[in-house]
Amino acid sequence: MTDPHSHDPSTARFPEEFVWGAATSSYQIEGAVRADGRLPSIWDTFSHTPGRIHRDQTGDLADDHYHRYPEDVSLLADLGVTHYRFSLAWPRLQPDGYGLLNGAGLDFYSRLLDSLLGHGIQPWVTLYHWDLPQSLEDAGGWPRRETAEHFAAYAALVHQRLGDRVRHWTTLNEPWCSAFLGYAAGVHAPGRTDGAAAVRAAHHLMLGHGLAARALREQGAEQVGVTLNLAPVEAATPDSEADRDAARRVDGLMNRIFLDPLLRGAYPADVLADVADVIGGEHVRDGDLAVISAPLDFLGVNYYTRLVVRRGDAPGSGGPSPWVGAAGVESVGRGLPETGLGWEIAPDGLYRTLTRVWREYGPLPLYVTENGAAFEDRVTPEGRVHDERRRAYLESHIAAAHRALAEGVDVRGFFVWSLLDNFEWSHGYAQRFGLVHVDFETQRRTLKDSGRWYAEITRANAL
Ligand code: FCB
């Protein structure tokens, strides 16, 4: 690794081979949900269920990226990024979740890969960013073990057909969201509120990662990793034992429940004890943890904000919670400036996350695979978007990543979420994360000021 200079943002240089990227995911941008043999995913079903999404919006059209990808690849080139992180839609490639691959779906991704490579942009492929084929959910979804086996079979088939052009493979994006927002809190697809199902889902997602990673390696994949959403968790009142216990639980249920099996080959004992009232360990079979903990080539870290939690007064109030095993725990604000989603802006949390993973679970190569901010944007009559708050957010977080790098953490890249404004899950189109503005009526794309600024950073390889 080249020696980076100080973390002073005015002089922060990055190593020569540092990866600068932008990220998207299939359901959030592609649209064309019924095109060329694609069948519904759990997100199609969920978004078409009234009351689930802001204004009942869906990903039916989204950014129409399925048809407009050449323009989007040109935008990536304008941004000067070396890598593009995107996901493959499982229901486009294997509409039922098993069996032969769908040729038309493969053709789409094949064209996209060729276009990227033609522009000198390396594809960074995620196999699963939440769009489970609905037929697999109907058969039981992630709480059912067979889903992990189907996922590995899908990964192997896809690699056979696209592996010649893809060096970096990510199995899963943010299994915490899939498991706990999808099966416990019910605010993401498939919208279930069953704590035991969520814990089983978390394990089968990990198992799916492990089986898929093994299949990819057997076929010669060069770089195989997984992306987690991680955050430091603080006690609202550090002197309060109850709040410290709440922080320990939430850290366990969000961070360690994935980091430990992946990087230490065991679930943390305190987490198992915390969820014991909800579920025993029967779903974890002998040998699973060895599969899950096979060495990773890299870990992707998605970071947006940090968490401050306290023990609430009324356990169980406020509807279904993602925190299975931490009943009554509430997150609280510190009064810091927030993004449009109400997430406090805490760049130091990224530094702390990277250094913590490195110290407690490393050494291993780390990439920031998502970071970005939603703010309201307006296109001026001159066709500009002056999104200074997004630019400042990104600058402070890139500086935080550089600070970790300067202290010896092996941070190898940074991907902005997102290339485009897109379908932000339950928030629909109300929350814009793009470096590029999208007019959802006309599909017109406009590079925001943050995108112009990011293009300077990627070219200078320095802040
Ligand atoms: C992450 C998701 C991504 C996007 C951002 C804002 O949790 O991986 O799809 O929605 O949040």
Tab-separated table of C-alpha atoms and ligand atoms in Angstrom:
chain	number	residue	atom	x	y	z
A	1	MET	CA	0.000	0.000	0.000
A	2	THR	CA	1.325	3.447	-0.894
A	3	ASP	CA	1.878	5.599	2.109
A	4	PRO	CA	-1.038	8.037	2.350
A	5	HIS	CA	-0.331	11.492	3.684
A	6	SER	CA	-1.972	13.063	6.689
A	7	HIS	CA	-5.725	13.047	7.210
A	8	ASP	CA	-5.926	16.818	6.871
A	9	PRO	CA	-8.729	17.064	4.268
A	10	SER	CA	-6.865	19.755	2.375
A	11	THR	CA	-3.951	17.436	1.636
A	12	ALA	CA	-5.452	13.946	1.858
A	13	ARG	CA	-4.051	11.862	-0.968
A	14	PHE	CA	-5.114	8.286	-1.582
A	15	PRO	CA	-2.984	5.334	-2.645
A	16	GLU	CA	-2.388	4.946	-6.370
A	17	GLU	CA	-4.611	1.878	-6.689
A	18	PHE	CA	-7.469	3.285	-4.569
A	19	VAL	CA	-10.886	2.373	-5.998
A	20	TRP	CA	-13.341	5.231	-6.599
A	21	GLY	CA	-16.842	4.108	-7.378
A	22	ALA	CA	-20.540	4.726	-7.439
A	23	ALA	CA	-23.233	2.232	-6.473
A	24	THR	CA	-26.797	1.271	-7.378
A	25	SER	CA	-29.012	-1.794	-7.049
A	26	SER	CA	-31.231	-3.597	-9.504
A	27	TYR	CA	-34.737	-3.043	-8.135
A	28	GLN	CA	-33.976	0.578	-7.296
A	29	ILE	CA	-33.042	1.605	-10.844
A	30	GLU	CA	-33.881	-0.960	-13.521
A	31	GLY	CA	-37.656	-0.798	-13.998
A	32	ALA	CA	-38.776	-3.117	-16.832
A	33	VAL	CA	-40.139	-5.462	-14.220
A	34	ARG	CA	-42.111	-7.553	-16.676
A	35	ALA	CA	-39.623	-7.435	-19.543
A	36	ASP	CA	-37.991	-10.433	-21.155
A	37	GLY	CA	-39.134	-13.143	-18.803
A	38	ARG	CA	-38.486	-11.438	-15.465
A	39	LEU	CA	-40.932	-12.572	-12.778
A	40	PRO	CA	-41.862	-10.747	-9.555
A	41	SER	CA	-39.494	-10.421	-6.644
A	42	ILE	CA	-40.556	-9.864	-3.066
A	43	TRP	CA	-40.085	-6.124	-3.683
A	44	ASP	CA	-42.582	-6.153	-6.568
A	45	THR	CA	-45.133	-7.847	-4.341
A	46	PHE	CA	-44.403	-5.625	-1.362
A	47	SER	CA	-44.447	-2.351	-3.302
A	48	HIS	CA	-47.738	-3.328	-4.935
A	49	THR	CA	-49.310	-3.914	-1.516
A	50	PRO	CA	-51.207	-0.735	-0.589
A	51	GLY	CA	-49.823	1.178	2.366
A	52	ARG	CA	-46.331	-0.294	2.331
A	53	ILE	CA	-44.468	2.407	0.393
A	54	HIS	CA	-44.627	6.201	0.424
A	55	ARG	CA	-47.549	7.117	-1.868
A	56	ASP	CA	-47.795	3.471	-2.924
A	57	GLN	CA	-44.910	3.965	-5.337
A	58	THR	CA	-43.230	0.966	-6.957
A	59	GLY	CA	-40.065	0.084	-8.880
A	60	ASP	CA	-42.064	-0.665	-12.046
A	61	LEU	CA	-40.320	2.090	-13.970
A	62	ALA	CA	-37.755	3.471	-11.492
A	63	ASP	CA	-34.905	4.993	-13.547
A	64	ASP	CA	-35.724	2.827	-16.564
A	65	HIS	CA	-32.074	1.857	-16.424
A	66	TYR	CA	-32.884	-1.401	-18.216
A	67	HIS	CA	-33.390	0.672	-21.349
A	68	ARG	CA	-31.218	3.681	-20.543
A	69	TYR	CA	-28.055	1.954	-19.338
A	70	PRO	CA	-25.859	3.378	-22.129
A	71	GLU	CA	-26.555	6.917	-20.892
A	72	ASP	CA	-25.948	5.826	-17.313
A	73	VAL	CA	-22.610	4.265	-18.201
A	74	SER	CA	-21.615	7.536	-19.877
A	75	LEU	CA	-22.505	9.345	-16.662
A	76	LEU	CA	-20.248	6.979	-14.724
A	77	ALA	CA	-17.476	7.814	-17.152
A	78	ASP	CA	-18.136	11.545	-16.606
A	79	LEU	CA	-17.721	10.971	-12.870
A	80	GLY	CA	-14.286	9.493	-13.489
A	81	VAL	CA	-15.009	6.443	-11.376
A	82	THR	CA	-12.872	3.361	-11.882
A	83	HIS	CA	-15.503	0.928	-10.546
A	84	TYR	CA	-19.280	0.581	-10.664
A	85	ARG	CA	-21.040	-1.405	-7.963
A	86	PHE	CA	-24.427	-2.734	-9.066
A	87	SER	CA	-26.552	-5.767	-8.372
A	88	LEU	CA	-27.990	-8.474	-10.577
A	89	ALA	CA	-31.725	-9.038	-10.350
A	90	TRP	CA	-32.107	-12.701	-9.422
A	91	PRO	CA	-35.700	-12.755	-10.794
A	92	ARG	CA	-34.420	-11.480	-14.137
A	93	LEU	CA	-31.712	-14.135	-14.379
A	94	GLN	CA	-33.568	-17.034	-12.794
A	95	PRO	CA	-37.218	-15.987	-12.624
A	96	ASP	CA	-38.359	-18.754	-10.266
A	97	GLY	CA	-35.175	-18.780	-8.194
A	98	TYR	CA	-33.970	-22.136	-9.484
A	99	GLY	CA	-33.419	-23.945	-12.751
A	100	LEU	CA	-31.946	-22.717	-16.016
A	101	LEU	CA	-30.890	-19.112	-16.445
A	102	ASN	CA	-33.048	-16.793	-18.533
A	103	GLY	CA	-31.135	-15.917	-21.709
A	104	ALA	CA	-32.725	-12.480	-22.128
A	105	GLY	CA	-31.763	-11.518	-18.579
A	106	LEU	CA	-28.193	-12.659	-19.185
A	107	ASP	CA	-28.074	-10.661	-22.404
A	108	PHE	CA	-28.964	-7.485	-20.533
A	109	TYR	CA	-26.167	-7.868	-18.005
A	110	SER	CA	-23.790	-8.985	-20.698
A	111	ARG	CA	-24.460	-5.761	-22.637
A	112	LEU	CA	-24.039	-3.729	-19.462
A	113	LEU	CA	-20.707	-5.393	-18.649
A	114	ASP	CA	-19.398	-4.826	-22.151
A	115	SER	CA	-20.450	-1.205	-22.049
A	116	LEU	CA	-18.728	-0.657	-18.679
A	117	LEU	CA	-15.524	-2.348	-19.757
A	118	GLY	CA	-15.615	-0.387	-23.009
A	119	HIS	CA	-15.493	2.781	-20.909
A	120	GLY	CA	-12.660	1.453	-18.746
A	121	ILE	CA	-14.946	0.933	-15.741
A	122	GLN	CA	-14.571	-2.250	-13.697
A	123	PRO	CA	-17.840	-3.956	-12.721
A	124	TRP	CA	-18.285	-4.751	-9.018
A	125	VAL	CA	-21.141	-7.222	-8.988
A	126	THR	CA	-23.477	-7.900	-6.080
A	127	LEU	CA	-25.476	-11.096	-6.464
A	128	TYR	CA	-28.223	-10.215	-3.989
A	129	HIS	CA	-29.474	-6.753	-3.132
A	130	TRP	CA	-32.831	-7.791	-1.655
A	131	ASP	CA	-34.903	-8.816	-4.706
A	132	LEU	CA	-35.643	-12.433	-3.824
A	133	PRO	CA	-37.728	-14.259	-6.452
A	134	GLN	CA	-41.278	-14.300	-5.089
A	135	SER	CA	-41.605	-18.031	-5.693
A	136	LEU	CA	-38.771	-18.645	-3.199
A	137	GLU	CA	-40.527	-16.483	-0.631
A	138	ASP	CA	-43.731	-18.438	-1.264
A	139	ALA	CA	-41.770	-21.592	-0.453
A	140	GLY	CA	-40.591	-20.108	2.864
A	141	GLY	CA	-38.084	-17.382	1.999
A	142	TRP	CA	-34.820	-16.831	3.857
A	143	PRO	CA	-36.092	-18.430	7.086
A	144	ARG	CA	-36.005	-21.678	5.109
A	145	ARG	CA	-32.620	-23.334	4.678
A	146	GLU	CA	-33.160	-24.360	1.049
A	147	THR	CA	-33.149	-20.697	0.007
A	148	ALA	CA	-29.427	-20.578	0.858
A	149	GLU	CA	-28.820	-23.593	-1.377
A	150	HIS	CA	-30.784	-22.039	-4.237
A	151	PHE	CA	-28.752	-18.861	-3.846
A	152	ALA	CA	-25.472	-20.744	-4.181
A	153	ALA	CA	-26.718	-22.570	-7.276
A	154	TYR	CA	-27.768	-19.242	-8.822
A	155	ALA	CA	-24.358	-17.725	-8.007
A	156	ALA	CA	-22.545	-20.608	-9.675
A	157	LEU	CA	-24.634	-20.430	-12.853
A	158	VAL	CA	-24.247	-16.668	-13.123
A	159	HIS	CA	-20.510	-16.893	-12.657
A	160	GLN	CA	-20.279	-19.465	-15.435
A	161	ARG	CA	-21.854	-17.011	-17.842
A	162	LEU	CA	-20.573	-13.623	-16.685
A	163	GLY	CA	-17.434	-14.512	-14.744
A	164	ASP	CA	-15.092	-13.866	-17.657
A	165	ARG	CA	-15.688	-10.113	-17.256
A	166	VAL	CA	-16.105	-9.678	-13.502
A	167	ARG	CA	-13.247	-9.649	-11.024
A	168	HIS	CA	-15.069	-8.532	-7.845
A	169	TRP	CA	-18.045	-10.519	-6.581
A	170	THR	CA	-20.133	-9.553	-3.573
A	171	THR	CA	-22.543	-12.197	-2.407
A	172	LEU	CA	-24.989	-10.171	-0.296
A	173	ASN	CA	-25.774	-6.554	0.384
A	174	GLU	CA	-26.696	-5.755	3.995
A	175	PRO	CA	-28.109	-9.043	5.285
A	176	TRP	CA	-29.237	-7.143	8.415
A	177	CYS	CA	-31.852	-5.321	6.348
A	178	SER	CA	-32.982	-8.482	4.559
A	179	ALA	CA	-33.383	-10.394	7.803
A	180	PHE	CA	-34.475	-7.856	10.408
A	181	LEU	CA	-36.245	-5.156	8.399
A	182	GLY	CA	-37.824	-7.784	6.153
A	183	TYR	CA	-38.853	-10.479	8.626
A	184	ALA	CA	-38.985	-8.776	12.067
A	185	ALA	CA	-39.887	-5.097	11.627
A	186	GLY	CA	-41.827	-5.815	8.441
A	187	VAL	CA	-40.908	-2.464	6.882
A	188	HIS	CA	-39.030	-4.085	4.008
A	189	ALA	CA	-40.127	-6.951	1.792
A	190	PRO	CA	-41.480	-9.476	2.453
A	191	GLY	CA	-43.026	-7.513	5.330
A	192	ARG	CA	-43.212	-10.239	7.948
A	193	THR	CA	-43.125	-9.526	11.689
A	194	ASP	CA	-41.796	-12.739	13.182
A	195	GLY	CA	-38.640	-12.460	15.295
A	196	ALA	CA	-37.749	-16.150	15.109
A	197	ALA	CA	-38.095	-16.084	11.321
A	198	ALA	CA	-35.770	-13.072	11.218
A	199	VAL	CA	-33.029	-14.837	13.184
A	200	ARG	CA	-33.360	-17.923	11.001
A	201	ALA	CA	-33.218	-15.658	7.935
A	202	ALA	CA	-30.021	-14.029	9.222
A	203	HIS	CA	-28.355	-17.426	9.549
A	204	HIS	CA	-29.516	-18.673	6.171
A	205	LEU	CA	-28.320	-15.465	4.530
A	206	MET	CA	-24.903	-16.104	6.090
A	207	LEU	CA	-25.037	-19.717	4.960
A	208	GLY	CA	-26.082	-18.568	1.478
A	209	HIS	CA	-23.077	-16.249	1.441
A	210	GLY	CA	-20.757	-19.065	2.482
A	211	LEU	CA	-22.092	-21.589	-0.021
A	212	ALA	CA	-22.106	-19.046	-2.842
A	213	ALA	CA	-18.581	-17.860	-1.987
A	214	ARG	CA	-17.370	-21.458	-2.093
A	215	ALA	CA	-19.043	-22.054	-5.457
A	216	LEU	CA	-17.548	-18.861	-6.891
A	217	ARG	CA	-14.065	-19.761	-5.667
A	218	GLU	CA	-14.317	-23.271	-7.078
A	219	GLN	CA	-14.915	-21.635	-10.439
A	220	GLY	CA	-11.898	-19.392	-10.102
A	221	ALA	CA	-13.504	-16.102	-9.049
A	222	GLU	CA	-10.666	-13.770	-8.113
A	223	GLN	CA	-12.171	-11.563	-5.418
A	224	VAL	CA	-15.123	-12.681	-3.304
A	225	GLY	CA	-16.611	-10.703	-0.436
A	226	VAL	CA	-19.778	-9.573	1.261
A	227	THR	CA	-21.175	-6.175	2.238
A	228	LEU	CA	-22.528	-5.388	5.714
A	229	ASN	CA	-24.172	-2.250	7.048
A	230	LEU	CA	-22.273	-1.451	10.214
A	231	ALA	CA	-22.524	1.346	12.747
A	232	PRO	CA	-21.045	2.194	16.116
A	233	VAL	CA	-23.671	1.919	18.833
A	234	GLU	CA	-23.477	4.184	21.896
A	235	ALA	CA	-25.412	4.252	25.133
A	236	ALA	CA	-27.505	7.433	25.412
A	237	THR	CA	-26.430	7.780	29.040
A	238	PRO	CA	-23.064	6.084	29.453
A	239	ASP	CA	-23.515	5.983	33.241
A	240	SER	CA	-26.758	4.051	32.933
A	241	GLU	CA	-26.243	0.314	33.116
A	242	ALA	CA	-29.572	-0.234	31.338
A	243	ASP	CA	-28.476	1.983	28.436
A	244	ARG	CA	-25.091	0.285	28.238
A	245	ASP	CA	-26.860	-3.059	28.074
A	246	ALA	CA	-29.126	-1.704	25.313
A	247	ALA	CA	-26.039	-0.620	23.351
A	248	ARG	CA	-24.380	-4.007	23.807
A	249	ARG	CA	-27.518	-5.765	22.569
A	250	VAL	CA	-27.989	-3.563	19.519
A	251	ASP	CA	-24.289	-3.801	18.636
A	252	GLY	CA	-24.674	-7.569	18.891
A	253	LEU	CA	-27.833	-7.722	16.808
A	254	MET	CA	-26.608	-5.424	14.100
A	255	ASN	CA	-22.819	-5.743	13.853
A	256	ARG	CA	-21.482	-8.791	15.704
A	257	ILE	CA	-24.244	-11.200	14.615
A	258	PHE	CA	-22.689	-11.003	11.128
A	259	LEU	CA	-19.054	-10.081	11.799
A	260	ASP	CA	-18.459	-12.916	14.248
A	261	PRO	CA	-19.693	-15.854	12.176
A	262	LEU	CA	-17.976	-14.457	9.059
A	263	LEU	CA	-14.635	-13.564	10.608
A	264	ARG	CA	-14.420	-15.672	13.777
A	265	GLY	CA	-16.476	-18.704	12.869
A	266	ALA	CA	-18.916	-18.457	15.806
A	267	TYR	CA	-21.963	-16.518	16.899
A	268	PRO	CA	-21.331	-14.266	19.919
A	269	ALA	CA	-22.529	-15.980	23.098
A	270	ASP	CA	-24.288	-12.866	24.410
A	271	VAL	CA	-26.292	-12.505	21.191
A	272	LEU	CA	-27.395	-16.139	21.347
A	273	ALA	CA	-28.470	-15.540	24.942
A	274	ASP	CA	-30.326	-12.349	23.993
A	275	VAL	CA	-32.415	-14.123	21.348
A	276	ALA	CA	-32.864	-17.355	23.322
A	277	ASP	CA	-36.408	-16.444	24.367
A	278	VAL	CA	-37.355	-16.090	20.724
A	279	ILE	CA	-35.440	-18.956	19.145
A	280	GLY	CA	-33.021	-21.707	20.144
A	281	GLY	CA	-30.080	-22.714	17.971
A	282	GLU	CA	-31.633	-25.688	16.139
A	283	HIS	CA	-31.451	-24.006	12.743
A	284	VAL	CA	-27.629	-23.818	12.945
A	285	ARG	CA	-26.232	-27.162	11.802
A	286	ASP	CA	-22.806	-28.658	12.341
A	287	GLY	CA	-20.458	-27.415	9.670
A	288	ASP	CA	-22.430	-24.252	8.822
A	289	LEU	CA	-20.012	-21.947	10.604
A	290	ALA	CA	-17.027	-23.433	8.813
A	291	VAL	CA	-18.734	-22.684	5.490
A	292	ILE	CA	-19.635	-19.153	6.585
A	293	SER	CA	-16.171	-18.300	7.895
A	294	ALA	CA	-14.089	-19.332	4.893
A	295	PRO	CA	-11.604	-16.475	4.291
A	296	LEU	CA	-12.960	-13.384	2.551
A	297	ASP	CA	-10.991	-11.449	-0.048
A	298	PHE	CA	-12.591	-8.240	1.190
A	299	LEU	CA	-15.332	-6.915	3.414
A	300	GLY	CA	-17.655	-4.196	2.115
A	301	VAL	CA	-18.804	-1.673	4.712
A	302	ASN	CA	-21.902	0.451	4.151
A	303	TYR	CA	-22.088	3.402	6.491
A	304	TYR	CA	-24.629	6.203	6.822
A	305	THR	CA	-24.985	7.105	10.493
A	306	ARG	CA	-24.233	5.854	13.970
A	307	LEU	CA	-26.717	4.749	16.601
A	308	VAL	CA	-27.370	6.044	20.093
A	309	VAL	CA	-29.731	3.857	22.088
A	310	ARG	CA	-31.419	3.728	25.446
A	311	ARG	CA	-33.621	1.375	27.348
A	312	GLY	CA	-37.189	2.636	26.736
A	313	ASP	CA	-39.773	2.909	29.482
A	314	ALA	CA	-42.414	0.888	27.714
A	315	PRO	CA	-40.978	-2.398	26.423
A	316	GLY	CA	-42.653	-3.548	23.245
A	317	SER	CA	-44.348	-0.249	22.472
A	318	GLY	CA	-44.187	1.353	19.074
A	319	GLY	CA	-44.978	-1.660	16.905
A	320	PRO	CA	-42.732	-4.391	15.577
A	321	SER	CA	-39.037	-3.695	16.046
A	322	PRO	CA	-36.020	-4.981	14.119
A	323	TRP	CA	-34.243	-5.500	17.438
A	324	VAL	CA	-35.173	-9.093	18.167
A	325	GLY	CA	-33.661	-9.773	21.583
A	326	ALA	CA	-33.588	-6.118	22.642
A	327	ALA	CA	-37.215	-5.393	23.464
A	328	GLY	CA	-37.924	-1.845	24.557
A	329	VAL	CA	-34.689	-0.440	23.192
A	330	GLU	CA	-35.101	2.894	21.445
A	331	SER	CA	-32.712	4.938	19.380
A	332	VAL	CA	-32.387	8.582	20.280
A	333	GLY	CA	-30.978	11.657	18.574
A	334	ARG	CA	-28.089	13.801	19.754
A	335	GLY	CA	-29.366	16.938	18.047
A	336	LEU	CA	-26.756	16.826	15.261
A	337	PRO	CA	-27.645	18.031	11.755
A	338	GLU	CA	-29.594	15.377	9.870
A	339	THR	CA	-30.022	14.244	6.290
A	340	GLY	CA	-33.438	14.166	4.635
A	341	LEU	CA	-34.087	10.732	6.106
A	342	GLY	CA	-33.535	12.083	9.619
A	343	TRP	CA	-30.194	10.296	9.905
A	344	GLU	CA	-27.716	12.258	11.992
A	345	ILE	CA	-24.556	13.264	10.183
A	346	ALA	CA	-21.714	11.594	12.065
A	347	PRO	CA	-18.645	11.062	9.869
A	348	ASP	CA	-16.609	10.057	12.887
A	349	GLY	CA	-18.765	6.915	13.019
A	350	LEU	CA	-17.284	5.773	9.717
A	351	TYR	CA	-13.763	6.210	11.068
A	352	ARG	CA	-14.730	4.312	14.213
A	353	THR	CA	-16.382	1.527	12.236
A	354	LEU	CA	-13.399	0.990	9.946
A	355	THR	CA	-10.880	1.063	12.781
A	356	ARG	CA	-12.998	-1.228	14.929
A	357	VAL	CA	-13.407	-3.864	12.224
A	358	TRP	CA	-9.699	-3.684	11.490
A	359	ARG	CA	-8.697	-3.965	15.146
A	360	GLU	CA	-11.185	-6.589	16.258
A	361	TYR	CA	-11.632	-8.660	13.104
A	362	GLY	CA	-8.732	-7.804	10.798
A	363	PRO	CA	-6.451	-7.763	9.096
A	364	LEU	CA	-8.547	-7.819	5.951
A	365	PRO	CA	-9.067	-5.490	2.981
A	366	LEU	CA	-11.992	-3.106	3.523
A	367	TYR	CA	-13.997	-1.124	1.012
A	368	VAL	CA	-16.608	1.493	1.835
A	369	THR	CA	-19.214	0.067	-0.528
A	370	GLU	CA	-21.909	2.656	0.256
A	371	ASN	CA	-21.967	6.125	1.734
A	372	GLY	CA	-24.130	9.062	0.768
A	373	ALA	CA	-26.993	11.291	1.794
A	374	ALA	CA	-30.578	12.095	0.876
A	375	PHE	CA	-31.438	15.761	0.612
A	376	GLU	CA	-34.153	17.609	-1.262
A	377	ASP	CA	-32.833	18.828	-4.585
A	378	ARG	CA	-34.046	21.399	-7.059
A	379	VAL	CA	-32.999	21.784	-10.667
A	380	THR	CA	-32.424	25.468	-11.383
A	381	PRO	CA	-33.650	27.071	-14.610
A	382	GLU	CA	-30.011	26.892	-15.756
A	383	GLY	CA	-30.085	23.127	-15.319
A	384	ARG	CA	-27.911	22.915	-12.218
A	385	VAL	CA	-28.457	21.202	-8.868
A	386	HIS	CA	-26.650	23.035	-6.067
A	387	ASP	CA	-26.523	20.230	-3.499
A	388	GLU	CA	-23.899	21.659	-1.189
A	389	ARG	CA	-25.075	19.637	1.817
A	390	ARG	CA	-24.565	16.349	-0.042
A	391	ARG	CA	-21.136	17.463	-1.202
A	392	ALA	CA	-20.144	18.414	2.345
A	393	TYR	CA	-21.505	15.112	3.681
A	394	LEU	CA	-19.410	13.164	1.192
A	395	GLU	CA	-16.310	15.239	1.819
A	396	SER	CA	-16.483	14.664	5.567
A	397	HIS	CA	-16.971	10.912	5.127
A	398	ILE	CA	-14.202	10.527	2.561
A	399	ALA	CA	-11.978	12.404	5.034
A	400	ALA	CA	-13.026	9.956	7.775
A	401	ALA	CA	-12.098	7.006	5.543
A	402	HIS	CA	-8.771	8.657	4.807
A	403	ARG	CA	-8.118	9.132	8.491
A	404	ALA	CA	-8.538	5.388	9.039
A	405	LEU	CA	-6.294	4.696	6.061
A	406	ALA	CA	-3.636	7.055	7.388
A	407	GLU	CA	-3.657	5.101	10.636
A	408	GLY	CA	-2.911	1.870	8.834
A	409	VAL	CA	-6.374	0.420	8.169
A	410	ASP	CA	-6.374	-1.283	4.766
A	411	VAL	CA	-9.200	0.758	3.189
A	412	ARG	CA	-9.040	0.151	-0.524
A	413	GLY	CA	-11.982	1.993	-1.987
A	414	PHE	CA	-14.998	4.240	-1.615
A	415	PHE	CA	-18.318	3.936	-3.448
A	416	VAL	CA	-20.870	6.735	-3.290
A	417	TRP	CA	-24.486	5.773	-2.840
A	418	SER	CA	-25.799	6.485	-5.364
A	419	LEU	CA	-25.082	7.125	-9.012
A	420	LEU	CA	-28.736	8.086	-9.595
A	421	ASP	CA	-31.729	9.256	-7.608
A	422	ASN	CA	-33.792	6.100	-7.386
A	423	PHE	CA	-36.495	4.038	-5.651
A	424	GLU	CA	-35.483	4.363	-1.996
A	425	TRP	CA	-37.393	1.300	-0.717
A	426	SER	CA	-40.250	2.219	1.639
A	427	HIS	CA	-39.580	5.930	1.006
A	428	GLY	CA	-40.308	5.517	-2.683
A	429	TYR	CA	-39.007	8.393	-4.790
A	430	ALA	CA	-39.198	10.970	-2.006
A	431	GLN	CA	-35.583	10.556	-0.901
A	432	ARG	CA	-32.882	11.434	-3.416
A	433	PHE	CA	-29.374	10.022	-2.951
A	434	GLY	CA	-27.964	10.511	-6.454
A	435	LEU	CA	-24.870	12.273	-7.698
A	436	VAL	CA	-27.125	12.559	-10.727
A	437	HIS	CA	-30.618	14.017	-10.454
A	438	VAL	CA	-33.393	12.084	-12.163
A	439	ASP	CA	-36.652	13.735	-13.181
A	440	PHE	CA	-38.980	10.797	-12.654
A	441	GLU	CA	-41.552	12.235	-15.098
A	442	THR	CA	-39.203	12.614	-18.038
A	443	GLN	CA	-36.266	10.371	-16.995
A	444	ARG	CA	-33.986	13.306	-17.673
A	445	ARG	CA	-30.617	12.986	-15.915
A	446	THR	CA	-28.750	16.062	-14.567
A	447	LEU	CA	-25.328	15.887	-12.958
A	448	LYS	CA	-25.541	17.566	-9.546
A	449	ASP	CA	-22.842	19.823	-8.127
A	450	SER	CA	-21.880	16.949	-5.813
A	451	GLY	CA	-21.267	14.814	-8.901
A	452	ARG	CA	-19.125	17.522	-10.476
A	453	TRP	CA	-17.143	17.756	-7.258
A	454	TYR	CA	-16.798	13.960	-6.974
A	455	ALA	CA	-15.417	13.870	-10.524
A	456	GLU	CA	-12.624	16.179	-9.376
A	457	ILE	CA	-11.854	13.950	-6.403
A	458	THR	CA	-11.735	10.758	-8.435
A	459	ARG	CA	-9.387	12.377	-10.967
A	460	ALA	CA	-7.113	14.000	-8.373
A	461	ASN	CA	-7.166	10.862	-6.193
A	462	ALA	CA	-7.143	13.281	-3.272
A	463	LEU	CA	-9.492	15.406	-1.240
B	1	FCB	C1	-28.718	0.997	2.089
B	1	FCB	C2	-29.092	0.152	0.897
B	1	FCB	C3	-29.233	0.914	-0.390
B	1	FCB	C4	-29.836	2.283	-0.188
B	1	FCB	C5	-29.147	3.016	0.940
B	1	FCB	C6	-29.681	4.405	1.193
B	1	FCB	O1	-29.200	0.407	3.242
B	1	FCB	O2	-28.138	-0.861	0.694
B	1	FCB	O3	-29.974	0.130	-1.264
B	1	FCB	O4	-31.192	2.184	-0.014
B	1	FCB	O5	-29.239	2.283	2.119
